[in-house]
């Protein structure tokens, strides 16, 4: 099963590659919600991987509802826990989510606990969906870029699933053995059907904020930086040591000059500067 696409990551693309990539993503996007539903059907246990920094924003309520209806077991995985102060998490955001595990694929914290939770949950399943192999299937689902493939590698203890900094890295489903009794399924990131839109500003900003839409692909990066500044101006200003009075245009102007991101006529390249801010944000360099 193909899990890596052929486009080089994090490098400059020529325009024909970008066009191909866009077409590809557009085509694939439409298929993913259906694929997510298929993974739920194929699984006995579902690991919903959420970004610990954005738990509310990365939950897929449509899919959670479907999991409940089909009486499947769910385990909530709060990944990227290295990027947050767990004590600052709002209790109301997580109280109802159980069982749950905080994990970091960087520090490997929570890996053992998650493995144990999967095993314990697997003992409660009398009749696995995949009765031909008599194995328990645990499907890993979640928003793009939350770390699904990284979680699989952490659980298995060796690189088994392809990972990448850009959202939309995993393209198909891939099965990986966890134990002789449990098989994991990696899946492409999913944005809930009714949220996916190319024209809804708040959805685009939210998806870029949580890394589900890549900084390199978002159409209007300045717009997203402006929305980020509404929520996180003090964090951003502190990170870049810039006093922008909460104004994204001032932040981009000063940062662009500092970095020497200039266009003809000595004007700041706003697109490039805004993308740099989004890159730093998505790659976890700016701490909330
Ligand atoms: N800081 C931090 N970064 C992480 C963690 N887990 C994954 N990442 C990073 O997040 C990015 C996405 O990781 P993937 O494992 O490819 O995420 P995914 O959910 O499989 O992504 P798609 O296949 O695109 O949906 C990569 O750059 C990882 O290195 C973590 O626990 N902490
Ligand atoms: Mg992946």
XYZ file of C-alpha atoms and ligand atoms in Angstrom:
321
model
C 0.000 0.000 0.000
C 1.392 3.381 -0.968
C 1.825 5.696 2.001
C 4.375 8.174 0.739
C 3.553 10.437 -2.141
C 6.134 11.363 -4.664
C 6.372 15.078 -3.969
C 9.482 16.199 -2.161
C 8.691 17.726 1.231
C 9.734 21.094 2.588
C 11.546 21.948 -0.634
C 10.747 24.428 -3.344
C 8.368 22.969 -5.924
C 8.148 24.086 -9.517
C 4.698 25.265 -10.541
C 3.751 22.111 -12.436
C 4.449 20.042 -9.328
C 2.357 22.389 -7.208
C -0.525 22.145 -9.663
C -0.283 18.361 -9.691
C -0.104 18.311 -5.907
C -3.176 20.523 -5.581
C -5.144 18.405 -8.001
C -4.098 15.288 -6.140
C -5.054 16.667 -2.735
C -8.406 17.890 -4.043
C -9.164 14.495 -5.500
C -8.086 12.658 -2.354
C -9.899 14.997 0.054
C -13.278 13.964 -1.231
C -12.511 10.343 -0.506
C -11.286 10.689 3.052
C -14.502 11.023 5.050
C -15.742 7.817 3.431
C -12.415 6.180 4.169
C -12.648 7.246 7.822
C -16.027 5.600 8.083
C -14.567 2.468 6.514
C -11.758 2.392 9.074
C -14.282 2.617 11.899
C -16.151 -0.318 10.393
C -12.941 -2.330 10.015
C -11.825 -1.689 13.616
C -12.677 -3.032 17.053
C -10.871 -0.197 18.801
C -10.417 3.329 17.492
C -7.595 5.569 18.645
C -8.661 9.149 18.059
C -5.439 11.149 17.918
C -5.949 14.744 19.050
C -3.450 17.581 19.293
C -3.045 18.199 23.038
C -2.755 21.935 22.309
C -6.077 21.995 20.474
C -8.192 19.204 21.897
C -11.558 20.775 21.176
C -10.603 21.883 17.671
C -9.194 18.531 16.558
C -12.052 16.310 17.707
C -14.112 14.779 14.930
C -17.586 14.744 16.451
C -19.190 13.178 13.364
C -16.885 10.198 13.582
C -17.137 9.935 17.380
C -20.897 9.705 16.980
C -20.512 6.956 14.417
C -18.118 5.055 16.724
C -20.655 5.268 19.545
C -23.501 4.103 17.327
C -21.535 1.083 16.181
C -20.582 0.231 19.774
C -16.879 0.344 19.019
C -14.315 1.112 21.716
C -12.559 4.449 21.580
C -9.318 5.599 23.185
C -8.533 9.329 23.139
C -4.869 10.027 22.488
C -3.685 13.558 23.337
C -0.497 13.780 21.329
C 2.259 16.426 21.224
C 2.017 16.705 25.011
C 5.621 17.968 24.982
C 4.289 21.246 23.567
C 1.931 22.052 26.448
C 1.749 22.470 30.158
C -0.724 19.710 31.037
C -1.793 21.605 34.158
C -3.153 24.412 31.971
C -5.620 22.163 30.126
C -9.217 23.062 30.831
C -10.880 20.248 32.734
C -14.144 20.810 30.838
C -12.374 20.035 27.544
C -11.277 16.574 28.658
C -13.551 15.444 31.513
C -15.904 13.484 29.283
C -13.166 11.940 27.143
C -12.317 8.559 28.567
C -10.178 6.482 28.410
C -7.474 8.985 27.529
C -3.701 9.101 27.431
C -1.311 12.041 27.083
C 1.492 11.103 24.739
C 4.579 12.676 23.245
C 6.217 10.979 20.310
C 9.259 13.192 20.897
C 9.917 12.338 24.560
C 8.119 8.953 24.196
C 6.109 9.774 27.296
C 2.811 7.906 27.504
C 3.797 5.259 24.956
C 3.713 2.377 27.425
C 0.496 3.587 29.003
C -1.196 3.733 25.597
C 0.065 0.268 24.664
C -1.368 -1.077 27.924
C -4.700 0.671 27.399
C -4.977 -0.885 23.936
C -4.193 -4.338 25.342
C -6.650 -4.004 28.233
C -9.350 -2.785 25.851
C -8.633 -5.654 23.470
C -9.384 -8.194 26.240
C -12.949 -6.833 26.452
C -13.658 -7.653 22.805
C -15.288 -11.024 22.431
C -15.672 -11.227 18.706
C -13.218 -9.268 16.542
C -14.462 -7.689 13.323
C -11.695 -9.388 11.395
C -12.616 -12.933 12.342
C -10.631 -14.471 9.487
C -7.350 -13.649 11.276
C -8.853 -13.670 14.751
C -6.929 -10.501 15.500
C -8.094 -7.319 17.146
C -7.951 -4.312 14.845
C -7.146 -0.872 16.246
C -7.717 1.934 13.737
C -5.850 5.206 14.223
C -7.826 8.230 13.053
C -7.665 11.985 13.475
C -7.188 15.373 11.862
C -4.307 15.751 9.426
C -0.908 16.195 11.079
C -1.927 15.306 14.653
C 0.730 12.560 14.711
C -1.186 9.370 13.851
C 1.716 7.775 12.004
C 4.153 8.895 14.729
C 1.939 7.246 17.365
C 2.042 3.978 15.416
C 5.835 4.136 15.251
C 6.006 4.869 18.979
C 3.727 1.934 19.786
C 5.522 -0.487 17.514
C 8.952 0.734 18.611
C 10.400 1.147 15.129
C 9.683 3.239 12.033
C 6.779 1.438 10.376
C 4.527 4.243 9.170
C 5.679 7.191 7.044
C 5.576 10.582 8.776
C 5.934 14.111 7.470
C 5.681 17.714 8.638
C 3.071 18.619 6.020
C -0.595 17.872 6.569
C -1.892 15.168 4.260
C 1.204 13.011 4.374
C -0.416 9.595 4.711
C -2.399 8.792 1.594
C -3.838 5.334 2.020
C -4.398 2.878 4.795
C -1.576 0.745 6.121
C -1.685 -2.184 8.517
C 1.078 -2.671 11.081
C 1.279 -5.474 13.651
C 1.390 -4.284 17.240
C 1.432 -7.725 18.877
C 0.616 -11.164 17.554
C -3.018 -10.444 18.515
C -3.415 -6.790 17.615
C -3.043 -5.022 14.280
C -2.954 -1.225 13.909
C -4.282 0.691 10.909
C -2.741 3.999 9.891
C -5.011 6.304 7.956
C -4.936 9.671 6.169
C -5.883 12.720 8.227
C -9.528 13.623 8.074
C -11.266 16.967 8.254
C -14.944 16.377 9.031
C -17.087 16.536 5.932
C -19.225 19.490 6.860
C -16.213 21.572 7.916
C -14.254 21.191 4.730
C -14.471 24.284 2.601
C -12.138 26.400 0.527
C -13.992 29.605 1.188
C -14.914 29.604 4.863
C -12.437 31.933 6.547
C -12.875 30.689 10.081
C -12.553 27.048 9.028
C -9.402 27.780 7.006
C -7.863 29.693 9.922
C -8.759 27.003 12.388
C -7.376 24.217 10.236
C -4.145 26.141 9.686
C -3.905 26.921 13.398
C -4.021 23.229 14.262
C -1.708 22.266 11.380
C -4.367 20.409 9.387
C -3.779 22.775 6.475
C -0.135 23.260 5.714
C 1.532 26.721 5.888
C 2.898 26.010 2.428
C -0.515 25.446 0.885
C -2.863 27.902 2.585
C -4.081 30.514 0.113
C -4.087 33.666 2.233
C -1.439 33.294 4.922
C -1.758 36.937 6.054
C -5.425 36.320 6.814
C -4.561 33.381 9.044
C -1.822 35.330 10.837
C -4.366 38.072 11.455
C -6.733 35.520 13.035
C -3.908 33.993 15.082
C -2.998 37.436 16.386
C -6.564 37.891 17.666
C -6.082 34.867 19.875
C -2.350 34.715 20.562
C -0.859 38.185 19.987
C 1.179 38.216 23.192
C 2.704 34.780 22.491
C 3.624 35.724 18.924
C 5.003 39.135 19.853
C 7.064 37.595 22.635
C 8.416 34.867 20.365
C 9.665 37.349 17.773
C 10.531 40.070 20.328
C 8.373 42.507 18.388
C 5.920 44.985 19.847
C 3.127 45.012 17.264
C 0.322 46.316 19.482
C -1.707 43.222 18.608
C -1.719 44.166 14.930
C -0.762 41.452 12.445
C 0.199 43.926 9.711
C 2.746 45.573 12.014
C 4.094 42.160 13.057
C 4.525 41.068 9.433
C 6.063 44.412 8.424
C 8.686 44.435 11.209
C 9.477 40.709 10.993
C 9.747 40.816 7.188
C 12.303 43.648 7.413
C 14.218 41.869 10.170
C 14.465 38.751 8.004
C 15.213 40.667 4.829
C 12.122 39.244 3.090
C 11.808 42.106 0.616
C 10.311 42.531 -2.814
C 11.053 45.060 -5.538
C 10.732 48.627 -4.290
C 11.973 47.599 -0.831
C 8.515 46.406 0.205
C 8.084 43.542 2.644
C 7.123 40.217 1.083
C 4.033 39.729 3.227
C 3.119 36.326 1.855
C 6.567 34.905 2.578
C 6.749 36.493 6.044
C 3.261 35.283 6.994
C 4.167 31.765 5.843
C 7.283 31.852 8.017
C 5.116 32.710 11.045
C 2.714 29.867 10.195
C 5.628 27.465 9.701
C 7.087 28.344 13.115
C 3.607 27.965 14.610
C 2.845 24.634 12.963
C 6.227 23.166 13.766
C 5.760 23.935 17.458
C 8.457 26.580 17.793
C 6.004 29.105 19.226
C 4.794 27.885 22.604
C 1.316 28.826 23.749
N 6.392 18.182 19.074
C 5.844 17.042 18.639
N 5.736 16.817 17.308
C 5.166 15.656 16.902
C 4.688 14.679 17.817
N 4.159 13.660 17.109
C 4.304 13.981 15.812
N 4.910 15.184 15.675
C 5.243 15.879 14.413
O 4.020 16.203 13.760
C 4.162 16.084 12.344
C 3.091 15.154 11.801
O 3.352 13.832 12.238
P 2.709 12.572 11.488
O 2.951 11.388 12.349
O 3.141 12.511 10.064
O 1.173 12.988 11.559
P -0.089 12.307 10.866
O -1.250 12.543 11.763
O 0.215 10.900 10.502
O -0.217 13.218 9.577
P -1.055 12.948 8.186
O -0.665 11.581 7.708
O -0.573 14.055 7.335
O -2.477 13.074 8.545
C 5.589 15.592 12.102
O 6.398 16.708 11.807
C 5.979 14.966 13.419
O 7.368 14.984 13.647
C 4.837 14.943 19.232
O 4.454 14.182 20.124
N 5.403 16.144 19.564
Mg 0.216 10.004 8.678
